[in-house]
Coordinates of C-alpha atoms in Angstrom, one line a residue:
Chain J
M1 CA 44.3 -15.7 -51.2
V2 CA 45.0 -13.4 -54.0
S3 CA 46.4 -10.5 -52.2
P4 CA 50.1 -10.9 -52.0
A5 CA 50.3 -9.2 -48.7
P6 CA 47.1 -9.3 -46.7
A7 CA 48.0 -6.2 -44.8
T8 CA 48.0 -4.1 -47.9
A9 CA 45.3 -2.0 -49.3
V10 CA 43.6 -2.6 -52.6
G11 CA 44.1 0.7 -54.0
A12 CA 43.8 4.4 -53.3
G13 CA 41.1 5.2 -50.9
T14 CA 41.0 1.8 -49.2
P15 CA 42.9 1.2 -46.0
S16 CA 44.9 -1.9 -45.5
V17 CA 43.3 -5.0 -44.2
S18 CA 45.2 -4.8 -41.0
E19 CA 44.2 -1.2 -40.3
M20 CA 40.5 -1.8 -41.0
A21 CA 40.5 -5.2 -39.2
T22 CA 42.0 -3.5 -36.1
I23 CA 39.2 -0.9 -36.1
L24 CA 36.5 -3.4 -36.7
A25 CA 37.9 -5.7 -34.0
R26 CA 37.9 -2.8 -31.6
I27 CA 34.3 -2.2 -32.3
L28 CA 33.4 -5.8 -31.8
H29 CA 35.4 -6.0 -28.6
R30 CA 33.6 -3.0 -27.2
H31 CA 30.1 -3.9 -28.3
G32 CA 30.3 -7.6 -28.7
Q33 CA 29.4 -9.4 -31.9
G34 CA 25.7 -8.9 -31.1
V35 CA 26.1 -5.5 -32.5
L36 CA 26.3 -7.1 -36.0
E37 CA 22.6 -7.8 -35.7
D38 CA 21.9 -4.1 -36.1
R39 CA 22.9 -2.8 -39.5
R40 CA 22.4 0.8 -38.6
C41 CA 24.5 0.6 -35.5
T42 CA 27.2 -1.4 -37.3
L43 CA 27.4 1.2 -40.1
G44 CA 27.3 4.1 -37.6
L45 CA 30.1 2.6 -35.5
L46 CA 32.2 2.1 -38.6
R47 CA 31.7 5.7 -39.6
D48 CA 32.5 6.9 -36.2
H49 CA 35.6 4.8 -35.8
A50 CA 36.9 5.2 -39.3
P51 CA 35.5 8.5 -40.5
N52 CA 37.9 8.8 -43.4
E53 CA 37.4 5.4 -44.8
T54 CA 34.2 5.9 -46.7
R55 CA 35.2 3.5 -49.5
G56 CA 36.3 0.8 -47.1
I57 CA 33.1 1.1 -45.1
R58 CA 31.0 0.7 -48.2
L59 CA 32.9 -2.4 -49.1
L60 CA 32.5 -3.8 -45.6
M61 CA 28.8 -3.0 -45.7
A62 CA 28.4 -4.6 -49.1
A63 CA 29.8 -7.8 -47.6
Y64 CA 27.6 -7.3 -44.5
D65 CA 24.6 -7.1 -46.7
M66 CA 25.6 -10.4 -48.2
D67 CA 25.6 -11.9 -44.7
L68 CA 29.3 -12.5 -44.7
P69 CA 29.7 -11.6 -41.0
K70 CA 26.8 -13.8 -40.1
K71 CA 28.4 -16.7 -42.0
L72 CA 31.7 -16.1 -40.3
T73 CA 30.3 -15.9 -36.8
S74 CA 28.6 -19.2 -37.4
E75 CA 31.9 -20.8 -38.2
S76 CA 33.1 -23.2 -35.5
G77 CA 36.7 -22.1 -35.1
A78 CA 38.7 -20.4 -37.7
A79 CA 37.3 -20.3 -41.1
S80 CA 39.4 -22.1 -43.6
E81 CA 41.0 -20.1 -46.3
F82 CA 39.0 -22.0 -48.8
R83 CA 35.8 -21.0 -47.0
I84 CA 36.8 -17.4 -47.3
E85 CA 37.7 -18.0 -50.9
Q86 CA 34.1 -19.2 -51.3
E87 CA 32.8 -16.1 -49.7
V88 CA 34.9 -13.9 -51.9
S89 CA 33.6 -15.6 -55.0
R90 CA 30.1 -15.3 -53.8
L91 CA 30.6 -11.6 -53.2
V92 CA 32.0 -11.2 -56.6
A93 CA 29.2 -13.1 -58.2
D94 CA 26.3 -11.7 -56.2
S95 CA 27.3 -8.1 -55.5
G96 CA 29.4 -7.3 -58.5
L97 CA 32.4 -6.3 -56.4
Q98 CA 35.7 -6.7 -58.1
S99 CA 37.5 -9.7 -56.7
D100 CA 40.3 -7.8 -55.0
L101 CA 37.8 -5.5 -53.3
A102 CA 35.6 -8.5 -52.3
R103 CA 38.7 -10.2 -50.9
W104 CA 39.7 -7.1 -49.0
A105 CA 36.3 -7.0 -47.4
A106 CA 36.3 -10.7 -46.6
D107 CA 39.7 -10.5 -45.1
V108 CA 38.8 -7.6 -42.9
W109 CA 35.7 -9.3 -41.6
S110 CA 37.3 -12.6 -41.1
S111 CA 40.3 -11.1 -39.3
A112 CA 38.1 -9.0 -37.1
I113 CA 35.5 -11.7 -36.3
L114 CA 37.7 -14.7 -36.1
G115 CA 40.6 -13.0 -34.5
T116 CA 43.0 -14.0 -37.2
T117 CA 45.6 -11.3 -37.7
P118 CA 46.8 -10.4 -41.1
D119 CA 50.0 -12.1 -40.4
S120 CA 48.4 -15.3 -39.5
A121 CA 46.5 -15.0 -42.8
A122 CA 49.8 -15.4 -44.5
P123 CA 49.4 -19.2 -45.0
R124 CA 46.3 -18.4 -47.0
A125 CA 48.4 -16.4 -49.4
A126 CA 50.6 -19.4 -49.6
V127 CA 47.7 -21.6 -50.3
A128 CA 46.5 -19.4 -53.1
T129 CA 49.9 -19.2 -54.5
A130 CA 50.3 -22.9 -54.3
A131 CA 46.9 -23.3 -55.9
A132 CA 47.9 -21.2 -58.8
A133 CA 51.0 -23.2 -59.2
A134 CA 48.9 -26.3 -59.2
S135 CA 47.0 -25.1 -62.2
P136 CA 47.3 -26.9 -65.5
A137 CA 49.7 -24.2 -66.6
S138 CA 52.2 -25.4 -64.1
A139 CA 53.2 -28.8 -65.1
A140 CA 55.8 -29.2 -62.5
A141 CA 53.5 -28.2 -59.7
K142 CA 50.9 -30.5 -61.0
S143 CA 53.3 -33.3 -61.3
M144 CA 54.3 -32.8 -57.7
S145 CA 50.7 -32.8 -56.6
V146 CA 50.0 -36.0 -58.5
D147 CA 53.0 -37.7 -57.1
D148 CA 52.4 -36.6 -53.6
L149 CA 48.8 -37.2 -53.5
T150 CA 48.6 -40.8 -54.6
W151 CA 46.3 -43.0 -52.6
G152 CA 48.4 -46.0 -52.6
D153 CA 50.5 -48.4 -54.5
D154 CA 47.5 -50.1 -56.0
A155 CA 46.6 -46.9 -57.9
P156 CA 48.0 -46.8 -61.4
A157 CA 50.2 -43.9 -62.1
T158 CA 48.5 -43.1 -65.4
P159 CA 45.2 -43.7 -66.8
Q160 CA 44.8 -46.3 -69.5
A161 CA 44.6 -45.5 -73.1
T162 CA 41.6 -43.9 -74.6
G163 CA 38.8 -46.4 -75.1
A164 CA 40.2 -48.9 -72.6
A165 CA 38.5 -49.3 -69.3
P166 CA 40.7 -48.1 -66.6
A167 CA 41.3 -50.5 -63.9
A168 CA 41.4 -47.7 -61.4
A169 CA 41.3 -44.0 -61.4
P170 CA 44.4 -42.0 -61.7
P171 CA 46.2 -41.2 -58.5
I172 CA 44.9 -37.9 -57.7
A173 CA 43.7 -37.6 -54.2
P174 CA 40.5 -35.9 -53.5
S175 CA 40.6 -32.3 -52.4
Y176 CA 38.9 -31.8 -49.1
A177 CA 38.7 -28.2 -49.2
P178 CA 36.4 -26.2 -51.4
A179 CA 37.8 -23.9 -54.0
P180 CA 35.9 -20.7 -54.5
S181 CA 32.4 -21.1 -55.6
A182 CA 31.6 -19.3 -58.7
A183 CA 28.4 -17.6 -59.6
A184 CA 25.7 -20.0 -58.9
P185 CA 22.2 -18.9 -59.4
A186 CA 19.9 -20.4 -56.9
N187 CA 17.0 -20.8 -59.2
A188 CA 17.7 -24.4 -60.0
A189 CA 17.4 -25.6 -56.6
N190 CA 14.7 -28.1 -56.7
I191 CA 16.8 -30.8 -58.1
A192 CA 16.8 -32.6 -54.8
T193 CA 13.1 -32.4 -54.4
L194 CA 12.8 -34.3 -57.6
A195 CA 15.5 -36.7 -56.8
K196 CA 14.2 -37.5 -53.3
K197 CA 10.8 -38.7 -54.5
P198 CA 10.5 -42.5 -54.3
T199 CA 9.4 -42.6 -57.8
A200 CA 12.4 -40.6 -59.0
R201 CA 14.4 -42.6 -61.4
Y202 CA 16.8 -41.9 -64.1
G203 CA 14.4 -39.7 -65.9
L204 CA 13.7 -37.6 -63.0
I205 CA 17.4 -37.4 -62.1
A206 CA 18.0 -36.3 -65.6
V207 CA 15.4 -33.6 -65.4
A208 CA 16.8 -32.6 -62.1
I209 CA 20.3 -32.4 -63.4
V210 CA 19.1 -30.5 -66.4
S211 CA 17.2 -28.1 -64.3
T212 CA 20.3 -27.6 -62.3
I213 CA 22.3 -27.1 -65.4
F214 CA 19.8 -24.5 -66.6
G215 CA 20.3 -22.7 -63.4
L216 CA 24.0 -22.9 -63.7
K217 CA 24.2 -21.8 -67.3
S218 CA 25.9 -18.6 -66.4
Y219 CA 28.2 -20.5 -64.2
I220 CA 29.1 -23.0 -66.8
G221 CA 29.0 -20.5 -69.6
T222 CA 27.1 -22.7 -71.9
G223 CA 25.7 -21.6 -75.1
G224 CA 28.2 -18.8 -75.3
E225 CA 25.5 -16.3 -74.4
T226 CA 26.2 -15.8 -70.8
P227 CA 29.7 -15.0 -69.9
A228 CA 31.2 -16.8 -67.1
P229 CA 31.3 -14.9 -63.9
T230 CA 34.3 -13.1 -62.8
Q231 CA 36.7 -15.4 -61.1
P232 CA 39.3 -14.5 -58.6
T233 CA 42.6 -14.2 -60.3
T234 CA 43.9 -17.0 -58.2
Q235 CA 42.0 -20.0 -57.2
P236 CA 43.0 -22.8 -54.9
V237 CA 42.5 -25.2 -57.7
Q238 CA 44.4 -27.9 -56.1
P239 CA 46.1 -28.3 -52.8
A240 CA 49.8 -27.9 -52.8
P241 CA 52.6 -28.8 -50.4
T242 CA 52.2 -25.6 -48.4
Q243 CA 48.7 -26.6 -47.5
P244 CA 49.0 -30.3 -47.7
A245 CA 45.9 -31.9 -49.0
Q246 CA 47.2 -35.3 -48.8
P247 CA 44.8 -37.8 -47.5
T248 CA 46.6 -37.6 -44.2
Q249 CA 45.4 -34.0 -43.6
P250 CA 41.7 -34.3 -43.5
A251 CA 41.7 -37.8 -42.0
N252 CA 39.6 -36.8 -39.1
P253 CA 36.0 -36.4 -40.3
S254 CA 35.4 -34.0 -37.4
Q255 CA 37.8 -31.5 -38.9
P256 CA 35.8 -28.6 -40.1
N257 CA 37.8 -28.3 -43.2
L258 CA 36.6 -31.6 -44.5
V259 CA 34.2 -30.4 -47.1
V260 CA 31.5 -32.7 -48.3
A261 CA 29.0 -32.5 -51.1
S262 CA 26.0 -30.5 -50.2
A263 CA 22.5 -31.9 -49.9
S264 CA 21.2 -28.4 -50.1
D265 CA 18.6 -27.5 -52.6
D266 CA 20.3 -24.2 -53.1
V267 CA 23.0 -24.5 -55.8
S268 CA 24.9 -21.7 -54.3
D269 CA 25.5 -23.9 -51.2
W270 CA 27.2 -26.5 -53.3
P271 CA 30.9 -26.6 -52.6
E272 CA 33.5 -26.7 -55.3
F273 CA 35.9 -29.6 -55.4
S274 CA 39.2 -28.9 -57.0
G275 CA 41.3 -31.2 -59.0
A276 CA 39.0 -32.0 -61.9
A277 CA 41.2 -32.5 -64.9
H278 CA 41.9 -34.1 -68.2
P279 CA 44.4 -36.8 -67.5
N280 CA 47.3 -36.6 -70.0
N281 CA 45.6 -33.7 -71.6
N282 CA 43.2 -36.1 -73.3
S283 CA 39.9 -34.3 -73.5
N284 CA 38.0 -37.5 -73.7
Q285 CA 39.2 -38.4 -70.3
W286 CA 38.0 -36.7 -67.2
Q287 CA 38.6 -37.2 -63.6
F288 CA 37.2 -35.5 -60.6
Q289 CA 36.8 -36.2 -56.9
F290 CA 34.6 -35.3 -54.0
N291 CA 33.6 -36.3 -50.5
L292 CA 30.3 -37.6 -49.5
R293 CA 28.8 -37.8 -46.0
F294 CA 26.5 -40.7 -45.4
G295 CA 23.7 -41.2 -43.0
D296 CA 25.9 -43.2 -40.6
G297 CA 28.3 -40.3 -40.3
R298 CA 31.0 -41.7 -42.4
I299 CA 32.7 -39.5 -44.9
M300 CA 33.9 -41.2 -48.0
A301 CA 36.2 -39.7 -50.5
Y302 CA 35.4 -40.7 -54.1
N303 CA 37.5 -40.4 -57.1
V304 CA 35.9 -40.8 -60.5
F305 CA 37.6 -41.5 -63.8
V306 CA 35.8 -41.7 -67.1
D307 CA 37.1 -42.3 -70.6
M308 CA 34.6 -41.5 -73.3
D309 CA 34.7 -42.8 -76.8
G310 CA 35.7 -40.6 -79.7
G311 CA 32.1 -39.6 -80.3
G312 CA 31.6 -38.8 -76.7
R313 CA 28.3 -40.8 -76.6
S314 CA 29.4 -43.4 -74.1
G315 CA 32.5 -44.7 -72.4
T316 CA 33.8 -46.5 -69.5
G317 CA 35.0 -45.5 -66.1
S318 CA 35.9 -46.5 -62.7
V319 CA 35.4 -45.2 -59.2
R320 CA 37.6 -45.4 -56.2
A321 CA 36.6 -44.7 -52.7
L322 CA 38.2 -44.4 -49.3
D323 CA 36.7 -44.0 -45.9
S324 CA 38.1 -40.8 -44.5
R325 CA 39.1 -42.5 -41.3
H326 CA 41.7 -44.4 -43.3
L327 CA 43.1 -41.6 -45.2
N328 CA 46.3 -41.6 -43.2
G329 CA 48.3 -44.4 -44.6
G330 CA 45.2 -46.3 -45.6
S331 CA 46.2 -47.4 -49.0
D332 CA 45.1 -50.9 -48.2
M333 CA 41.6 -49.5 -47.6
V334 CA 41.1 -48.1 -51.0
S335 CA 38.0 -49.5 -52.6
S336 CA 37.8 -49.7 -56.4
T337 CA 35.4 -50.7 -59.0
P338 CA 36.0 -52.7 -62.1
S339 CA 35.4 -51.0 -65.4
L340 CA 31.9 -49.6 -65.4
P341 CA 29.8 -48.2 -68.2
V342 CA 29.4 -44.5 -68.5
T343 CA 26.3 -43.4 -70.2
R344 CA 25.6 -40.0 -71.7
E345 CA 22.4 -38.4 -72.6
L346 CA 21.6 -35.2 -74.4
Q347 CA 18.7 -33.3 -73.0
S348 CA 17.2 -32.3 -76.4
S349 CA 15.6 -29.0 -75.4
S350 CA 18.6 -27.6 -73.6
K351 CA 21.3 -29.3 -75.5
I352 CA 22.8 -30.2 -72.1
Y353 CA 24.8 -33.4 -71.9
F354 CA 24.7 -35.3 -68.7
N355 CA 26.6 -38.4 -67.8
R356 CA 26.2 -41.1 -65.3
I357 CA 28.3 -43.8 -63.7
V358 CA 26.9 -46.2 -61.2
T359 CA 29.1 -48.2 -58.8
S360 CA 27.0 -51.3 -59.2
S361 CA 30.0 -53.5 -58.3
W362 CA 33.3 -53.2 -56.6
A363 CA 36.5 -55.1 -57.5
K364 CA 37.5 -54.6 -53.9
N365 CA 35.8 -52.7 -51.2
P366 CA 37.7 -52.6 -47.9
S367 CA 36.3 -49.2 -47.1
R368 CA 32.8 -50.6 -47.5
A369 CA 31.9 -47.8 -49.8
P370 CA 28.2 -47.5 -50.4
N371 CA 27.1 -47.8 -54.0
V372 CA 26.4 -44.5 -55.5
C373 CA 25.0 -43.1 -58.7
V374 CA 27.0 -40.2 -59.9
V375 CA 25.4 -37.8 -62.5
F376 CA 27.6 -35.1 -63.8
S377 CA 27.8 -32.6 -66.6
S378 CA 29.8 -29.7 -67.9
G379 CA 27.0 -28.2 -69.9
N380 CA 26.4 -28.3 -73.5
Q381 CA 29.9 -29.2 -74.5
Q382 CA 30.3 -32.6 -76.1
R383 CA 33.6 -32.9 -74.6
F384 CA 34.0 -32.6 -70.9
S385 CA 35.4 -29.6 -69.4
P386 CA 37.5 -30.2 -66.4
D387 CA 36.3 -27.0 -64.9
N388 CA 32.8 -25.6 -64.5
G389 CA 31.3 -29.0 -64.1
I390 CA 28.7 -30.1 -61.6
F391 CA 27.8 -33.4 -60.1
C392 CA 25.3 -35.0 -57.9
A393 CA 25.6 -38.3 -56.1
F394 CA 22.6 -40.4 -55.3
E395 CA 22.1 -43.5 -53.3
L396 CA 21.8 -46.5 -55.5
Q397 CA 18.5 -48.2 -54.9
G398 CA 18.3 -51.3 -56.9
N399 CA 19.4 -50.3 -60.3
T400 CA 18.3 -46.8 -60.1
C401 CA 19.4 -43.5 -58.6
G402 CA 17.6 -42.9 -55.3
Q403 CA 17.9 -40.2 -52.7
K404 CA 20.4 -37.5 -53.2
I405 CA 23.5 -37.6 -51.1
G406 CA 25.1 -34.5 -52.2
C407 CA 26.1 -32.2 -55.0
G408 CA 29.0 -30.1 -55.8
R409 CA 30.8 -28.1 -58.4
L410 CA 34.0 -28.8 -60.1
Chain U
M1 CA 1.5 38.2 -1.5
S2 CA 4.8 37.4 -2.7
G3 CA 5.5 38.5 -6.2
D4 CA 2.6 41.0 -6.3
V5 CA 2.8 44.7 -6.0
M6 CA 0.3 47.2 -4.7
N7 CA -0.5 50.0 -7.0
A8 CA -0.7 52.9 -4.7
A9 CA -2.8 54.9 -7.1
T10 CA -5.6 52.5 -7.9
G11 CA -5.3 50.0 -5.1
P12 CA -5.9 46.8 -7.1
E13 CA -3.3 44.2 -7.0
L14 CA -1.4 43.4 -10.2
S15 CA 0.2 40.1 -10.7
T16 CA 3.8 40.5 -11.9
A17 CA 3.3 37.2 -13.6
G18 CA 1.3 38.9 -16.2
L19 CA 4.1 41.3 -16.9
A20 CA 6.9 38.9 -16.6
R21 CA 9.1 38.4 -19.7
R22 CA 8.9 35.0 -21.3
Q23 CA 11.8 32.8 -21.8
L24 CA 12.7 31.1 -25.0
H25 CA 15.2 28.4 -24.6
F26 CA 17.3 27.7 -27.7
I27 CA 19.1 24.4 -27.4
L28 CA 21.7 23.1 -29.9
A29 CA 22.3 19.4 -29.7
V30 CA 25.5 18.7 -31.6
D31 CA 26.7 15.3 -32.8
C32 CA 30.4 15.3 -32.0
S33 CA 31.1 11.7 -32.9
G34 CA 34.0 10.5 -34.9
S35 CA 32.2 10.8 -38.2
M36 CA 32.1 14.5 -37.6
M37 CA 35.9 14.7 -37.5
G38 CA 37.7 17.0 -39.8
E39 CA 35.9 19.4 -42.1
R40 CA 32.5 18.8 -40.7
I41 CA 33.1 19.8 -37.1
A42 CA 35.3 22.7 -38.3
S43 CA 32.5 23.9 -40.5
L44 CA 30.0 23.5 -37.7
N45 CA 32.2 25.5 -35.4
Y46 CA 32.5 28.2 -37.9
A47 CA 28.8 28.1 -38.8
V48 CA 27.6 28.5 -35.2
R49 CA 30.1 31.2 -34.5
S50 CA 28.9 33.1 -37.6
A51 CA 25.3 32.5 -36.7
I52 CA 25.5 34.2 -33.4
P53 CA 24.8 37.7 -34.8
A54 CA 21.8 36.4 -36.5
M55 CA 20.6 34.8 -33.3
R56 CA 21.0 38.1 -31.5
A57 CA 19.2 39.9 -34.2
A58 CA 16.3 37.5 -34.0
A59 CA 16.2 38.0 -30.3
A60 CA 16.3 41.7 -30.7
D61 CA 13.2 41.5 -32.9
N62 CA 11.4 39.9 -29.9
P63 CA 12.3 42.2 -27.1
E64 CA 9.5 40.9 -24.9
N65 CA 11.2 37.5 -24.7
D66 CA 14.5 36.4 -23.1
V67 CA 16.3 34.1 -25.4
L68 CA 18.5 31.7 -23.5
V69 CA 21.0 29.4 -25.2
R70 CA 22.3 26.0 -24.2
V71 CA 24.5 23.6 -26.0
L72 CA 24.6 19.8 -25.7
R73 CA 27.2 17.8 -27.3
F74 CA 27.1 14.0 -27.7
A75 CA 29.6 11.4 -28.7
D76 CA 30.8 8.7 -26.4
E77 CA 29.5 10.8 -23.6
V78 CA 26.8 13.4 -23.5
K79 CA 27.8 16.7 -22.0
W80 CA 26.3 20.1 -21.7
T81 CA 29.0 22.4 -22.9
V82 CA 26.8 25.3 -22.0
E83 CA 24.7 23.9 -19.2
T84 CA 23.3 27.0 -17.6
P85 CA 21.1 28.8 -20.0
V86 CA 23.0 31.9 -21.3
P87 CA 21.3 35.0 -22.6
V88 CA 22.0 35.2 -26.2
D89 CA 23.8 38.5 -25.8
Q90 CA 26.3 36.8 -23.6
F91 CA 26.5 33.6 -25.6
E92 CA 29.9 32.7 -26.9
W93 CA 30.8 29.7 -28.8
T94 CA 33.6 27.4 -27.8
D95 CA 34.8 25.2 -30.5
L96 CA 33.8 21.5 -30.2
T97 CA 36.0 18.6 -31.1
A98 CA 34.8 15.3 -32.6
G99 CA 35.6 11.8 -31.7
G100 CA 33.8 8.7 -30.3
E101 CA 30.5 7.1 -31.1
T102 CA 27.1 8.5 -31.7
N103 CA 25.1 8.1 -28.5
M104 CA 22.2 10.0 -29.7
G105 CA 19.7 8.1 -27.5
A106 CA 21.6 9.3 -24.4
A107 CA 21.5 12.8 -25.8
F108 CA 17.7 12.6 -26.1
V109 CA 17.5 11.4 -22.5
A110 CA 19.7 14.3 -21.4
L111 CA 17.4 16.7 -23.2
A112 CA 14.4 15.2 -21.6
E113 CA 15.9 15.6 -18.1
A114 CA 16.5 19.3 -18.9
L115 CA 13.2 20.1 -20.3
T116 CA 11.2 20.1 -17.2
P117 CA 9.3 22.8 -15.3
E118 CA 11.7 22.4 -12.5
K119 CA 14.7 23.1 -14.7
M120 CA 12.8 25.8 -16.7
P121 CA 10.7 27.8 -14.2
G122 CA 8.7 30.8 -15.1
R123 CA 6.8 31.6 -18.2
Q124 CA 8.1 29.6 -21.1
L125 CA 7.7 29.8 -24.8
P126 CA 8.1 26.5 -26.6
P127 CA 11.8 25.7 -26.5
V128 CA 13.5 25.5 -29.8
L129 CA 15.7 22.4 -30.2
V130 CA 18.1 22.0 -33.1
L131 CA 19.7 18.6 -33.6
L132 CA 22.7 18.5 -35.8
S133 CA 24.0 15.1 -36.8
D134 CA 25.8 13.5 -39.7
G135 CA 25.6 9.9 -38.6
L136 CA 23.7 7.0 -37.5
P137 CA 23.1 6.5 -33.8
T138 CA 25.1 3.8 -32.1
D139 CA 22.9 3.4 -29.1
D140 CA 19.2 2.9 -28.6
A141 CA 18.1 6.2 -30.1
E142 CA 14.5 5.2 -30.4
A143 CA 14.2 4.5 -26.6
G144 CA 15.9 7.8 -25.9
L145 CA 13.6 9.7 -28.2
A146 CA 10.6 8.1 -26.6
A147 CA 11.8 9.3 -23.2
F148 CA 12.3 12.7 -24.7
M149 CA 8.8 12.9 -26.1
R150 CA 7.4 12.0 -22.7
S151 CA 9.2 14.9 -21.1
P152 CA 7.0 17.8 -20.1
F153 CA 8.4 20.2 -22.7
G154 CA 9.9 17.8 -25.1
A155 CA 6.8 17.1 -27.2
K156 CA 5.9 20.8 -27.1
A157 CA 9.2 22.0 -28.3
I158 CA 9.8 23.3 -31.8
R159 CA 12.2 20.7 -33.1
L160 CA 14.4 21.0 -36.1
A161 CA 17.2 18.9 -37.4
V162 CA 20.1 19.4 -39.7
A163 CA 21.3 16.4 -41.6
I164 CA 25.0 16.9 -42.2
G165 CA 26.0 15.0 -45.2
S166 CA 24.1 12.6 -47.4
D167 CA 24.6 9.7 -45.0
A168 CA 22.8 11.0 -42.0
D169 CA 19.9 9.0 -40.6
K170 CA 17.2 11.2 -41.9
A171 CA 14.4 8.9 -40.8
L172 CA 15.5 9.2 -37.2
L173 CA 15.9 13.0 -37.6
Q174 CA 12.4 13.1 -39.0
S175 CA 11.1 11.2 -36.0
F176 CA 12.8 13.7 -33.8
I177 CA 11.1 16.6 -35.6
G178 CA 7.8 14.7 -35.2
N179 CA 6.0 16.6 -38.0
S180 CA 6.0 15.1 -41.4
D181 CA 5.5 18.6 -42.9
V182 CA 8.8 19.8 -41.6
K183 CA 11.7 17.9 -43.1
P184 CA 15.3 17.8 -41.8
L185 CA 17.4 20.5 -43.3
Q186 CA 20.0 19.0 -45.5
A187 CA 23.6 20.3 -45.4
N188 CA 25.9 18.7 -47.9
S189 CA 28.7 21.2 -47.7
A190 CA 30.4 23.6 -45.4
E191 CA 28.6 26.5 -47.1
T192 CA 25.2 25.1 -46.8
L193 CA 25.8 24.0 -43.2
V194 CA 26.5 27.7 -42.4
D195 CA 23.3 28.7 -44.1
R196 CA 21.3 26.0 -42.3
I197 CA 22.6 26.9 -38.9
K198 CA 22.0 30.5 -39.4
W199 CA 18.5 29.8 -40.4
T200 CA 17.8 27.5 -37.5
A201 CA 19.3 30.0 -35.1
S202 CA 16.9 32.8 -36.1
V203 CA 13.8 31.8 -38.0
P204 CA 12.4 29.2 -35.5
M205 CA 12.9 31.8 -32.7
K206 CA 10.3 34.0 -34.4
A207 CA 8.0 31.1 -34.8
A208 CA 8.3 30.1 -31.1
S209 CA 7.6 33.6 -30.0
A210 CA 4.6 34.2 -32.2
P211 CA 1.3 34.9 -30.5
V212 CA -0.6 32.0 -29.1
G213 CA -3.1 30.6 -31.5
S214 CA -1.1 30.8 -34.6
S215 CA 1.0 27.7 -34.0
A216 CA -0.4 25.9 -37.0
D217 CA 0.6 28.8 -39.2
N218 CA 4.0 28.9 -37.6
V219 CA 4.6 25.2 -38.3
Q220 CA 3.4 25.7 -41.8
N221 CA 5.8 28.7 -42.2
L222 CA 8.6 26.6 -40.7
A223 CA 7.9 23.8 -43.1
Q224 CA 7.9 26.1 -46.1
G225 CA 11.0 27.7 -44.8
V226 CA 12.7 24.4 -44.5
A227 CA 11.6 23.3 -47.9
S228 CA 12.8 26.6 -49.3
E229 CA 16.2 26.1 -47.6
N230 CA 16.5 22.5 -48.9
E231 CA 15.8 23.6 -52.4
N232 CA 19.0 25.5 -52.3
G233 CA 20.9 22.4 -51.5
G234 CA 24.2 23.7 -52.9
E235 CA 27.0 21.5 -54.0
L236 CA 27.0 17.9 -52.8
V237 CA 30.3 17.6 -51.0
W238 CA 29.5 15.4 -48.0

């Protein structure tokens, strides 16, 4: 959460979050949340209960028109701060609101609907602050995260040298909570449709990924023509001690905060997984992590590490996986692959690079991780960008990528 | 027979009904919800107060009619602040205060209950209803309006509306008026609100008391009057 003090206003003409949330909560208490089904009534009530807060009401209604209250009311239990972060980013991207104003609106709605008081929202501020501290600019914080979030003793502390196949991925634990989603046009949605077809093979997957990337051009900022969307000034890039994201935290798959890659066709539904990075500031190396939910209900955390050659045309990589049920002290349950080939293809018309790693074999697999085909890209940059990437994981059927399991953003 | 008099000179009976003065009920329905707080309700109070002379003058121009005034306020509750119809000469304005929600539907129901032959006995001209609102209804206004339109005098009334501020629900106000030729009067500042209320407090009275058979012309005149008023929108403050 960016706002340093959730109870504060975001500028002249806008009431504090707590003031407006109190008013909104009073309305909802009096009329029930069903009143939110009626836009006219909602607006009328806001005007009647806060006649002097024209600006604030407009902000709230902008969020209302983006279905924010509906999404919040559909939450089971309190929405995670990361979920709210997602909504803030969506508001920024889709409505053009400034991030602080979007955050104000999201905070008011969430406080009023979910009953969280601004005070109880304080941990969110801590999360955001910690997230900022965990950014690459903060080496100390990053180091702490790396040290604290190791999966187990079998994970090497540092990746191997460039060009060498890493025996295992670097010890950065997966992030189970989504960072804010950035602008994600929904017009590239049919990736899954393509991928789901029985005949879909690498070519189709490639097309699908490329289609997705086309749709995400503004998000990725490829080509230099479309500026990247406005991002919140602070993002929960990586969990930090104040909001422990150690594997122990999301151990229970039933926890609502355990975010998994989305099987949605709508790119805007794809969650963002934090923690993608260049290990050792080596731009040829890239690591990222995500969670996948499988058909049997299991949620597996995956950690991918790739190391491309100098030309960026190919490379090697490895994947580790852990059944989320074993996240708590389950270092013995970490599955890991041997060195695997990473292939890269350039989609000629779009100049989009997409990469693929397939867990065709496992060095050890105590978590019984299913084989997956992971296709990922960061747009038209020859070198990976740790941010603004996308990925999709598919079931491995034979030697080919089969049905989509889920996609996400990095 | 009761109510009749015998003319001693000629003998034939004359019905006093034929000579009875007609009543013209002028009803103000005022939105006093929270959104009216501050300058709007203050301006409205001032506007109605300053419109009283114009109302009296309009009534004086129609000496054959008795102009009776009532005032309904609606917010959380609907309440007649002037419940018993008061002759315009005796009408005094008591300042209204704002606060609460906009139960406009309930206000329509209250109007429907008042606009009945039982509550309005005798010869009646079409009542004149002026709805003043700046907001959006927070109850089922459509149901209330439907009930109002089913009332004996509701559909026959001359209905006008003043949209206070640019955010008023003009679509609903238009439904209340029930005639697409007559638009809601728009008041976007204290100054224009005064003008609108003065206009609604006088001009429609003349239309209502016009001879039978010219109602179409009267509506047309009203529509033109409203359009002319709206052309002079004044400064956009609200």
